[in-house]
XYZ file of C-alpha atoms in Angstrom:
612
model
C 154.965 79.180 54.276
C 155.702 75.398 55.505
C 153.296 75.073 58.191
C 150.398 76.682 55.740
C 151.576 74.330 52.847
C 151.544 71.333 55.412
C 148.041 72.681 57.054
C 146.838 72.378 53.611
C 147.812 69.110 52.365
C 146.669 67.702 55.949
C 142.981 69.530 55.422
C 143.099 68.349 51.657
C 143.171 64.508 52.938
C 140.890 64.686 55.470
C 137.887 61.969 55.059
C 134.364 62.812 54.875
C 134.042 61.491 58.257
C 136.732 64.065 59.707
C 139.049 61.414 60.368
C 142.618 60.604 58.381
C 143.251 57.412 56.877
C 146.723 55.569 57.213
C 147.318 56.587 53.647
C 145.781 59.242 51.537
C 143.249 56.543 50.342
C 142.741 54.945 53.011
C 139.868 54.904 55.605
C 139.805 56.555 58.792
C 142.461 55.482 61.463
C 142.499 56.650 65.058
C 146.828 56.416 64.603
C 146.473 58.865 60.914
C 143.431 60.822 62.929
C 145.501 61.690 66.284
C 148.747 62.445 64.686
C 147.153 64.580 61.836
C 144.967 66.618 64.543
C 147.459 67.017 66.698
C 150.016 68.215 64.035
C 147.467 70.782 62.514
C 147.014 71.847 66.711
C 150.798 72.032 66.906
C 151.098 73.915 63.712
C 149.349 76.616 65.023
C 145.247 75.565 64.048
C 142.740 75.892 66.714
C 140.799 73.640 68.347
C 138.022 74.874 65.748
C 139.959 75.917 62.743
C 139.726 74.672 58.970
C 136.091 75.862 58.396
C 134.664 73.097 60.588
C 137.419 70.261 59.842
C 138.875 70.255 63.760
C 135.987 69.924 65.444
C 135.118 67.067 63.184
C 138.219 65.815 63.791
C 138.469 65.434 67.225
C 134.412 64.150 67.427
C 135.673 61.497 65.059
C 138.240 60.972 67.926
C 136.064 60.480 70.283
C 133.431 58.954 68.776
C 135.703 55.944 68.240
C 137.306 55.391 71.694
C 139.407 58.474 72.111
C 143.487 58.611 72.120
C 143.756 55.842 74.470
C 142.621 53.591 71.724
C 145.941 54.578 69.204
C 148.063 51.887 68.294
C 151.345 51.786 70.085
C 153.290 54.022 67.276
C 150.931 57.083 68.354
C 151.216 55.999 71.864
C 155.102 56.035 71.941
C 154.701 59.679 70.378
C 151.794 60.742 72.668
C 153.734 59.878 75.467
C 156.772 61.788 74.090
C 154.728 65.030 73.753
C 153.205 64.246 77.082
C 149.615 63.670 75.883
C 149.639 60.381 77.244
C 151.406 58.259 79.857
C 155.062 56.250 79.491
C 152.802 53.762 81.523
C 150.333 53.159 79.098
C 152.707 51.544 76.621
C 153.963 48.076 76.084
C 157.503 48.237 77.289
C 160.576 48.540 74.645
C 163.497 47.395 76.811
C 166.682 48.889 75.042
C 168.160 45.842 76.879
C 167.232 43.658 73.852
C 170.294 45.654 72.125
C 172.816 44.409 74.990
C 171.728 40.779 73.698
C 174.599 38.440 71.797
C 173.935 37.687 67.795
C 173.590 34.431 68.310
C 170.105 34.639 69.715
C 166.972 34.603 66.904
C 165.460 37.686 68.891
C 168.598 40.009 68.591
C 167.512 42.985 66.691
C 170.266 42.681 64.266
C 168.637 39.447 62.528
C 165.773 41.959 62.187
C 164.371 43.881 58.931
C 166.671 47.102 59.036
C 163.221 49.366 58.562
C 162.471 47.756 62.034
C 165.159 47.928 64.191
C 165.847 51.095 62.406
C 162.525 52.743 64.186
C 162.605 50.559 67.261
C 166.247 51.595 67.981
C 165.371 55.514 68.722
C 162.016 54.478 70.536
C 163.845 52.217 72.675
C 165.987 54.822 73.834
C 163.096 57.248 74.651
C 161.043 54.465 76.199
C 164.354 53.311 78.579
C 164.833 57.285 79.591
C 160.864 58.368 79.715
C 161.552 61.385 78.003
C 158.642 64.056 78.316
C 158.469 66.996 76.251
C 157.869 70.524 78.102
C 154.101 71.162 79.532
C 153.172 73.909 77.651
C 149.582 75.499 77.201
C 148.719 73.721 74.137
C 149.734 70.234 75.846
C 147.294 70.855 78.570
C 144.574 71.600 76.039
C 145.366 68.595 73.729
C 145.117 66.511 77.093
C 141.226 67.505 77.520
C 140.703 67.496 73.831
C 142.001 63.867 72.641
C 139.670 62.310 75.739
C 136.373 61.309 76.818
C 136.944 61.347 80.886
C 139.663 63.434 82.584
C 143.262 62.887 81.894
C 144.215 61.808 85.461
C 141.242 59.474 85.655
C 142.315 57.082 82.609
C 143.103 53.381 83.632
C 146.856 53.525 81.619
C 147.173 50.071 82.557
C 144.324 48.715 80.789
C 145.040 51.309 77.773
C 147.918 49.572 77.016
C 146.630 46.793 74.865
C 143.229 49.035 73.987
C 143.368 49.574 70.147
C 140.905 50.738 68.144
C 139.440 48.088 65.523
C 139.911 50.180 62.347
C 143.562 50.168 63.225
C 144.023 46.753 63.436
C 145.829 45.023 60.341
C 147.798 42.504 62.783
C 146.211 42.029 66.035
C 148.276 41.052 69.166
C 148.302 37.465 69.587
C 148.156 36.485 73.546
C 151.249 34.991 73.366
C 152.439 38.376 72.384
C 150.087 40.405 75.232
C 152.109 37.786 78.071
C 155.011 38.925 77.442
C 154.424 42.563 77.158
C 152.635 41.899 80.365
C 155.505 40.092 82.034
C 157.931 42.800 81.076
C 155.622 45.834 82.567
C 154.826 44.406 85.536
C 158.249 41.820 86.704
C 161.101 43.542 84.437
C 160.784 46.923 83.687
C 160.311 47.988 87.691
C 163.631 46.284 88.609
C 165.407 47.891 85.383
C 163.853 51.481 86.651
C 165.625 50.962 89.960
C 169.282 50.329 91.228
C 170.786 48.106 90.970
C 168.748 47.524 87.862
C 169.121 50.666 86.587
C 172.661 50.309 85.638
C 171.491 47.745 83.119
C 169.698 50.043 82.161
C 172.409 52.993 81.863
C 174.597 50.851 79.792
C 171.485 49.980 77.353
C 171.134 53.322 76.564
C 174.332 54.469 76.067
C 174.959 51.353 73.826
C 171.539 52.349 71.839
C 172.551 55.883 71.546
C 175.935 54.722 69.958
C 174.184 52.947 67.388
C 171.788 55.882 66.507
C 174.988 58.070 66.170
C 176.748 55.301 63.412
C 173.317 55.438 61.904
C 173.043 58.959 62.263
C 177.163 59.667 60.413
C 176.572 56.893 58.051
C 173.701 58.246 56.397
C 175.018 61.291 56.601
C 172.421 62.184 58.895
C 169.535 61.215 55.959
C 168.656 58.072 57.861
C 166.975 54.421 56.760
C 163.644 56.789 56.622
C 161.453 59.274 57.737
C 160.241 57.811 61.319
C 163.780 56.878 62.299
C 165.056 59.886 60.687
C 162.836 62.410 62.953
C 163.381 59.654 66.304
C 166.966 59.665 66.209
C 166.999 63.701 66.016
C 164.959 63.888 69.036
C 167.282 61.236 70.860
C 169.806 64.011 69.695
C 167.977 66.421 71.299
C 167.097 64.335 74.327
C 171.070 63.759 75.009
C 172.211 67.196 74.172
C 170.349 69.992 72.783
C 173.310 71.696 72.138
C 175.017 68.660 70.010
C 176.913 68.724 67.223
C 174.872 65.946 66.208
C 171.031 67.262 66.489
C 172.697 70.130 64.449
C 174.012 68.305 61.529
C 170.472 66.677 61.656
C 168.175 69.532 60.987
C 169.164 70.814 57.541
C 168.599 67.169 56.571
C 164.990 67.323 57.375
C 164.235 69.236 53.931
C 165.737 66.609 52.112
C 162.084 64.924 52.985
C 159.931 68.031 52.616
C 157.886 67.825 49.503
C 155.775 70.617 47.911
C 153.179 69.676 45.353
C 149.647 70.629 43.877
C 147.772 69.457 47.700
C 150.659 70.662 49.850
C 153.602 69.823 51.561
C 154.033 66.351 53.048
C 157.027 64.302 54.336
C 158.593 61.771 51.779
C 158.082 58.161 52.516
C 162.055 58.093 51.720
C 164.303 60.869 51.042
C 163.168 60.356 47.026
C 163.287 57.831 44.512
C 165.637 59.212 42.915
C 167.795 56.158 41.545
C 164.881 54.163 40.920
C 162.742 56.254 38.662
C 165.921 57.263 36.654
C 166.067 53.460 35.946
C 162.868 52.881 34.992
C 163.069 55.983 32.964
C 166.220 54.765 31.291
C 164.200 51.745 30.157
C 161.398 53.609 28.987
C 163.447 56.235 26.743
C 165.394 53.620 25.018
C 162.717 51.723 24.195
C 161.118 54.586 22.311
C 164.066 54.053 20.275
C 164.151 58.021 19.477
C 167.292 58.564 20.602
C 167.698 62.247 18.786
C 164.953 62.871 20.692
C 165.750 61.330 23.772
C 169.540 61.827 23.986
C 169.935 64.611 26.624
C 167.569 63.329 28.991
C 169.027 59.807 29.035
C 172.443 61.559 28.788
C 171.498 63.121 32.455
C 170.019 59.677 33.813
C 173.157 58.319 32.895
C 175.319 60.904 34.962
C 172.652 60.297 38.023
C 172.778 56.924 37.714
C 176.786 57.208 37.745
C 176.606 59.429 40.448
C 174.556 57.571 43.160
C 176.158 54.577 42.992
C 177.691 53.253 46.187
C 181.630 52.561 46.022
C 182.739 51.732 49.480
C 181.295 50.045 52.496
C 180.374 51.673 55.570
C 182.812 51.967 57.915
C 183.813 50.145 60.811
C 182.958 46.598 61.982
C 180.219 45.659 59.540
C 179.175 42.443 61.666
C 179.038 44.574 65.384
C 177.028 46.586 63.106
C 174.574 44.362 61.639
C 175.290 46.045 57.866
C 175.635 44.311 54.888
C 178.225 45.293 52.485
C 177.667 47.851 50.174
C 180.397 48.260 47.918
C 179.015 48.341 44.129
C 175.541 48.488 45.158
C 172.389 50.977 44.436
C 170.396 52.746 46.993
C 166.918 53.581 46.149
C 167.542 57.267 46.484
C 171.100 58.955 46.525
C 174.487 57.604 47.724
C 174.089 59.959 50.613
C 171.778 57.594 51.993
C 173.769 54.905 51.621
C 171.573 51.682 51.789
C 171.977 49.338 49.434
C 169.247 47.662 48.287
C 169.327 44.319 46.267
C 166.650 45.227 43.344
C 167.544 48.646 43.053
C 171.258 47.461 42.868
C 170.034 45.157 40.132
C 168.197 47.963 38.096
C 171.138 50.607 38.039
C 173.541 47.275 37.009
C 170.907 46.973 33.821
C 170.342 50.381 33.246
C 174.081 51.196 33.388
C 174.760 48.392 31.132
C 171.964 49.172 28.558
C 173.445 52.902 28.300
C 177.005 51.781 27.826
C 175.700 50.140 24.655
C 174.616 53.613 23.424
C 176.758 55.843 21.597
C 179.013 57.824 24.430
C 178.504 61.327 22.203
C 175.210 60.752 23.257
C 174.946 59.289 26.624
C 178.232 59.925 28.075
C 180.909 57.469 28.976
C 180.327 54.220 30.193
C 180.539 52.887 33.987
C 183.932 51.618 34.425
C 184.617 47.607 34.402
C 185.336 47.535 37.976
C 182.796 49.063 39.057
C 180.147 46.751 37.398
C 181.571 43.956 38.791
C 181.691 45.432 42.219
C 177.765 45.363 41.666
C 177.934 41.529 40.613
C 179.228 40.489 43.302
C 177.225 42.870 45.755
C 174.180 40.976 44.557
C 175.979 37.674 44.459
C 176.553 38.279 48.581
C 172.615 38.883 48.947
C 171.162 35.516 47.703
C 169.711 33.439 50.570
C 170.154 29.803 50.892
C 166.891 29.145 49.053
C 167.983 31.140 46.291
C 165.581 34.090 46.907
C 166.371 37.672 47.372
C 165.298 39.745 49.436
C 165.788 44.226 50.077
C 168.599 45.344 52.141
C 170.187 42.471 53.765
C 169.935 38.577 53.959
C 167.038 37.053 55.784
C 168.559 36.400 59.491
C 166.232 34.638 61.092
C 162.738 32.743 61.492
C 159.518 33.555 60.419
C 157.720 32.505 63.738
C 159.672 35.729 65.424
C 156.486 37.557 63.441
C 153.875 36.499 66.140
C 156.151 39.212 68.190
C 155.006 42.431 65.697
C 154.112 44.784 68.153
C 153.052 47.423 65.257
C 149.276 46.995 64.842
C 149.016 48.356 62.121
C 151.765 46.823 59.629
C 152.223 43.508 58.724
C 154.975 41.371 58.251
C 158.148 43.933 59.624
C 160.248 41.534 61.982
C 162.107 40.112 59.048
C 163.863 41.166 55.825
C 161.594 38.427 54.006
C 162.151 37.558 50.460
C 159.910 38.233 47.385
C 158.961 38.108 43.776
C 160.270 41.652 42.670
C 163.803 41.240 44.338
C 164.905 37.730 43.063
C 163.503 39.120 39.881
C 165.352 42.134 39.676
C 168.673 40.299 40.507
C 167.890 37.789 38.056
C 167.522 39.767 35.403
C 170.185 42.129 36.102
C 172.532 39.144 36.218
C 171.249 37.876 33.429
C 171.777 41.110 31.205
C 175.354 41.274 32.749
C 175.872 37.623 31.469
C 175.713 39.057 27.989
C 178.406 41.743 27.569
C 180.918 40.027 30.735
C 179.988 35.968 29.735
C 183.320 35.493 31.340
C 183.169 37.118 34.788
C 181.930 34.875 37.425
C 180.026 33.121 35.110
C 179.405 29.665 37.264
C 178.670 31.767 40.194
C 175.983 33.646 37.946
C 174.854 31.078 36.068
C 174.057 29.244 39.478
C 172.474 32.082 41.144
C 170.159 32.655 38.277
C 169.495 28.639 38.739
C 168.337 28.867 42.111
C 166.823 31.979 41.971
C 164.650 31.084 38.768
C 163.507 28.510 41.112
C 162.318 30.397 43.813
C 160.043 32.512 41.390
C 158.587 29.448 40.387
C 158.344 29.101 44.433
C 156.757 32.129 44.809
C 154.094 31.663 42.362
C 150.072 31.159 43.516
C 148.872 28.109 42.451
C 146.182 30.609 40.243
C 149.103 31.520 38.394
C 149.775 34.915 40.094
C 152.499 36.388 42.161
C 151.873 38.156 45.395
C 154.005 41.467 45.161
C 155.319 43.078 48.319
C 156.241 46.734 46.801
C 153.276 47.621 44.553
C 150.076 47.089 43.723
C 149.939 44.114 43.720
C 149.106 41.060 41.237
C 150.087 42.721 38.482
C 152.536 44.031 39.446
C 154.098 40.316 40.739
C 153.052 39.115 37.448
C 155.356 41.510 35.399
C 158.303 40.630 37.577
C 158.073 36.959 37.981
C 157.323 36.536 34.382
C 160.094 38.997 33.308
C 162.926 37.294 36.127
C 161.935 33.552 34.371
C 162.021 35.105 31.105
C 165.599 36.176 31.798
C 166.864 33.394 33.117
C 166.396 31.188 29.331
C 162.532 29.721 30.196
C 159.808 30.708 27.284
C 155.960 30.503 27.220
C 156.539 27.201 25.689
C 159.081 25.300 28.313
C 157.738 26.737 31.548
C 154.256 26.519 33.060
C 154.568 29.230 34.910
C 155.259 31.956 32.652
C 151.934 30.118 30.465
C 149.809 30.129 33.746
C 151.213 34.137 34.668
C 149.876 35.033 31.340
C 146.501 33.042 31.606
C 146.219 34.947 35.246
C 147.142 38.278 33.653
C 144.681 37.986 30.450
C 141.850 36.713 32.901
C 141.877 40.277 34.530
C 141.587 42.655 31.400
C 139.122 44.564 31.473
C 136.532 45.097 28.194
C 138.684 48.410 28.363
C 141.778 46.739 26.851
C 143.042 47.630 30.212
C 143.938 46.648 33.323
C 143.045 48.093 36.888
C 143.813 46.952 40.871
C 142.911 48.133 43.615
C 145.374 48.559 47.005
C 143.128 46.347 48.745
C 144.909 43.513 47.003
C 148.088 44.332 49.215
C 145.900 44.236 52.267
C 143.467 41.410 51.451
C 146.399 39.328 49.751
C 143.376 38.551 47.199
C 143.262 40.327 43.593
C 140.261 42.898 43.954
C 139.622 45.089 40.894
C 139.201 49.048 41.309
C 135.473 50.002 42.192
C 133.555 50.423 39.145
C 135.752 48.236 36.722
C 137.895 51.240 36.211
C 141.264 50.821 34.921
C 144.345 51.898 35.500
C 147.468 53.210 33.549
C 150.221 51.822 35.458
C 148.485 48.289 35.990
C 148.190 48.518 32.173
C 151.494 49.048 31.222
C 153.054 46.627 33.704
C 150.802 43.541 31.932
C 151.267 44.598 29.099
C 155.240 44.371 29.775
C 155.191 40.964 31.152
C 152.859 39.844 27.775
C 155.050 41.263 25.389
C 158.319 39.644 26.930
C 156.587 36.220 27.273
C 156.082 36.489 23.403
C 151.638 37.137 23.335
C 152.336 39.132 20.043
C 153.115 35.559 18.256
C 150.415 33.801 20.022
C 147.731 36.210 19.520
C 148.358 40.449 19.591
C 144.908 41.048 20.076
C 145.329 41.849 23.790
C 148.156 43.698 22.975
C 145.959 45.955 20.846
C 143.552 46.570 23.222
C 145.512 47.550 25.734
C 147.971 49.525 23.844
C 144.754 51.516 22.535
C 143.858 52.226 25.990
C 147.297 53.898 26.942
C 146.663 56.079 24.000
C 143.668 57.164 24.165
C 144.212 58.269 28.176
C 147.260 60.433 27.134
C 146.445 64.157 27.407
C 146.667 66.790 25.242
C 149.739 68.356 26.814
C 151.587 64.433 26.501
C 151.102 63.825 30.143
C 149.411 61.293 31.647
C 146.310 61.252 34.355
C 147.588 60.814 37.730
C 144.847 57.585 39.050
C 145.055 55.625 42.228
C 147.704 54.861 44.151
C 150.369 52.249 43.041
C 153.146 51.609 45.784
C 152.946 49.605 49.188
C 154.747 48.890 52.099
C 154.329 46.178 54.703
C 151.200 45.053 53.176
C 149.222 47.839 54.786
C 150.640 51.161 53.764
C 150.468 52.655 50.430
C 153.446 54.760 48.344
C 152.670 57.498 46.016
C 155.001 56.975 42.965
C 153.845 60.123 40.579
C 156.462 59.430 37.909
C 155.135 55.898 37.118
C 151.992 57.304 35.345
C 154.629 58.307 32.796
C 157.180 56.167 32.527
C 155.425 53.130 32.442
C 152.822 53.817 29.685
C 156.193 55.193 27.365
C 158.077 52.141 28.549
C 154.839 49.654 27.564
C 154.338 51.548 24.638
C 157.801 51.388 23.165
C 158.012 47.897 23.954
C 154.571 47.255 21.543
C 156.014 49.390 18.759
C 159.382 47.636 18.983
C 157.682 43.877 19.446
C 154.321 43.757 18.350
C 153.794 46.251 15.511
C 157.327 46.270 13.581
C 157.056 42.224 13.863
């Protein structure tokens, strides 16, 4: 039943052209093309299964330069399966991990979603681990190319990428060194004496993908490192303890909906929709209504917090500490994030100021603060925020992104939603504990106030890192300066975020973006002048907070009868384009938000707009 389920969500997101986009809405990639036809091959599909949708498949493959052409993610895996050759890769020295803190390039200054996935493909790259030769593997070799297998120039197929792949191009400074490393380096590291370098690099990598492995409870950062460290698992011991532990874990990914079954970008959002839930509900202000559900949200949000660190020397480690924090999923996973941290804090304090016959009893003291000063650890010098951990190094390290086709993943850079979140979480804690802290907080919401005025376009929008896109930045960087004491009528950039925001609705009364924003870093409406639910709602949010209903409700109205009138009969809403990104190029499917932001938006107009 899984590999039909997966067959058909991969045949349901198939292009017109036969190909498979990097995202379900995305155009045609040779890495989302190669990987998808080769998983439907290994799943048990023919060469000219699906009706027709192989064979078009593979001629879209070939039509556009053939596997040697992938970008170096597919290659890494290509090579594991033994579809393509170690030698046709840029080189991924585990070395680096034998290097001390102090230098920028040591992978512990990088984004943990980075070293996180180049940690396991290091370790397969330094041992050259092939998969068995099997029957299918010989065909796949004649099928994914346009001259024979043992006649392709590897060397030259190295830096050979195919153009609708490339988001972030190498730059040459970039291509030197990878060329350095293949042709002066990695032969004296593949040979003694070199090759005891090389032994202790591995072992030292493998050590860090087991501490990974136990402190995740074998969940992992995500779904790439998640699957790479198993096979590492594998690739050290079959047999292992470890590799076994791993495999029931896989289902916490596996998701079965109406297209199919697909692999979670995350193991769930579970903490972070129960927040913005939690918002939404209370806002409705029909509690008798509303009681049991927030009454569970309350008990998850309880539940997933994060009370300890992880263990062991957190510095040797590169890990931030945790204790107090919020993942974005479950405490099982165990990475704390700074704006998730920030939205169970609110959340958790918003329900403790609910009657406990109804929601349960409160989050203890200690535990709150525990959270405070979590996010109080996480604020950089410039007074930003950014996700898991402190920004450790320098932005120039990005001209070294070997991934083609993400941008911006060397560092753990800072951004609009984060500093936001913290603010405002800070500033809602400020409230009920005005005694706790309350120079440290009151500076930190100082600073960081300041670096959402930083952050701000000089059109009056905010670039947004986790969502599509604008809007989205808009309704946090208005919200975060709202929070920290500014109003429409002190600060210019709340009045130029609303003049951006009430510039883009549409004759609708709504709002509606399109993903290319994230990739073009330039607001582009959805085709057609469509708009969209979730865009809606989040404007609306950021208008009603900044006060529009005293200035003039009209846009309020417009956009509030939009919501209503796209709610169907059965209460739910239409699920419309996609509203979450990563790295700029990668889009998130977030199916609860076509929900809980139109409730949340339309609570908020009842409460501030119609009853005033």
């Amino acid at each position: 039943m899984h590999q039909k389920e997966m067959c058909r969500y991969l045949y349901n997101h198939q292009n017109e052209d036969g190909g498979w986009g990097l995202h379900i809405e995305g155009h045609s990639t040779m890495f989302g093309t190669v990987l998808n036809y080769i998983t439907l091959r290994l799943l048990g599909q023919g060469s000219d299964g699906g009706k027709g949708a192989m064979e078009k498949g593979r001629a879209w493959i070939l039509d556009h330069g053939s596997a040697t052409v992938v970008p170096s993610w597919g290659k890494l895996w290509l090579s594991v399966l033994g579809v393509y050759d170690w030698s046709g890769n840029n080189p991924l020295p585990p070395e680096v991990w034998l290097s001390p803190y102090l230098l920028p390039t040591n992978p512990g200054r990088m984004w943990c979603h980075c070293r996180m996935v180049y940690l396991p493909m290091s370790y397969l790259y330094g041992r050259r681990f092939v998969g068995p030769l099997s029957e299918i593997i010989v065909s796949l070799r004649k099928e994914l190319y346009t001259i024979p297998y043992e006649k392709i120039d590897w060397n030259r197929a190295r830096n050979m990428f195919a153009k609708e792949d490339l988001y972030y191009p190498h730059p040459l400074l970039q291509d030197m060194l990878w060329t350095t490393l293949h042709k002066g380096v990695e032969p004296v590291l593949m040979h003694w004496p070199g090759s005891m370098l090389r032994a202790r690099a591995l072992q030292t990598v493998m050590g860090r993908i087991h501490y990974e492995d136990e402190s995740t409870r074998y969940i992992c950062l995500g779904p790439v490192n998640k699957v790479l460290n198993m096979l590492c698992c594998w690739v050290e011991d079959s047999n292992s303890e470890a590799f076994k532990r791993h495999l029931p874990r896989v289902l916490d990914y596996l998701w079965v909906a109406e297209d199919g079954m697909k692999m979670q970008g995350y193991n769930g959002s579970q903490l972070w929709d129960a927040a913005f839930a939690t918002f939404a509900l209370i806002s409705t202000d029909l509690l008798d209504d509303c009681g049991p559900l927030l009454k569970k949200a309350h008990m998850l949000i309880e539940k997933q917090q994060i009370q300890d660190d992880c263990p062991g020397d957190l510095n040797f480690w590169h890990r931030h500490p945790s204790c107090g924090s919020w993942p974005f999923s479950t405490r099982d996973h165990g990475w704390p994030i700074s704006d998730c941290s920030s939205l169970g804090l609110k959340a958790a304090l918003a329900l403790a100021q609910l009657p406990q016959d109804i929601v349960g009893k409160p989050i203890s003291s200690q535990r709150i603060f525990d959270c405070v000063d979590y996010l109080l650890s996480m604020q950089n010098k410039d007074g930003s925020f950014a996700t898991y951990e402190l920004t450790r190094s320098y932005t120039w390290l990005e001209k070294f992104n070997p991934a083609e086709t993400f941008g911006d993943i060397i560092l753990d850079y800072p951004c609009v939603e984060c500093t936001s979140a913290v603010t405002q979480g800070l500033a809602a804690f400020k409230k009920l504990y005005p005694e706790y802290q309350s120079k440290e907080i009151e500076g930190c919401i100082l600073k960081a106030s300041e670096s959402i005025e930083n952050f701000q376009r000089p059109d009056g929008s905010w670039y947004a890192s986790w969502a599509v896109c604008f809007t989205y930045g808009a309704w946090f960087g208005i919200l975060g300066l709202v929070a920290a004491g500014k109003t429409y009528q002190n600060c210019s950039s709340i009045r130029k975020g609303c003049e951006f925001l009430l510039s883009k609705q549409l004759p609708s009364g709504g709002w509606g973006e399109s993903y290319l924003s994230c990739q073009d870093k330039v607001y582009t409406p959805l085709e057609g002048g469509r708009s969209h639910l979730v865009n809606t709602a989040w404007a609306m949010l950021a208008l009603i907070f900044s006060g529009q209903a005293l200035r003039d409700p009209e846009p309020l109205h417009r956009a509030a009868i939009y919501l209503v009138n796209s709610q169907m009969e059965n209460g739910d809403f239409p699920q419309q384009e996609i509203t979450g990104v990563f790295n700029r190029n990668c889009m998130i499917s977030y199916s609860a938000y076509r929900n809980i932001f139109p409730i949340w938006a339309l609570g908020e107009y009842r409460r501030q707009v119609l009853r005033s």
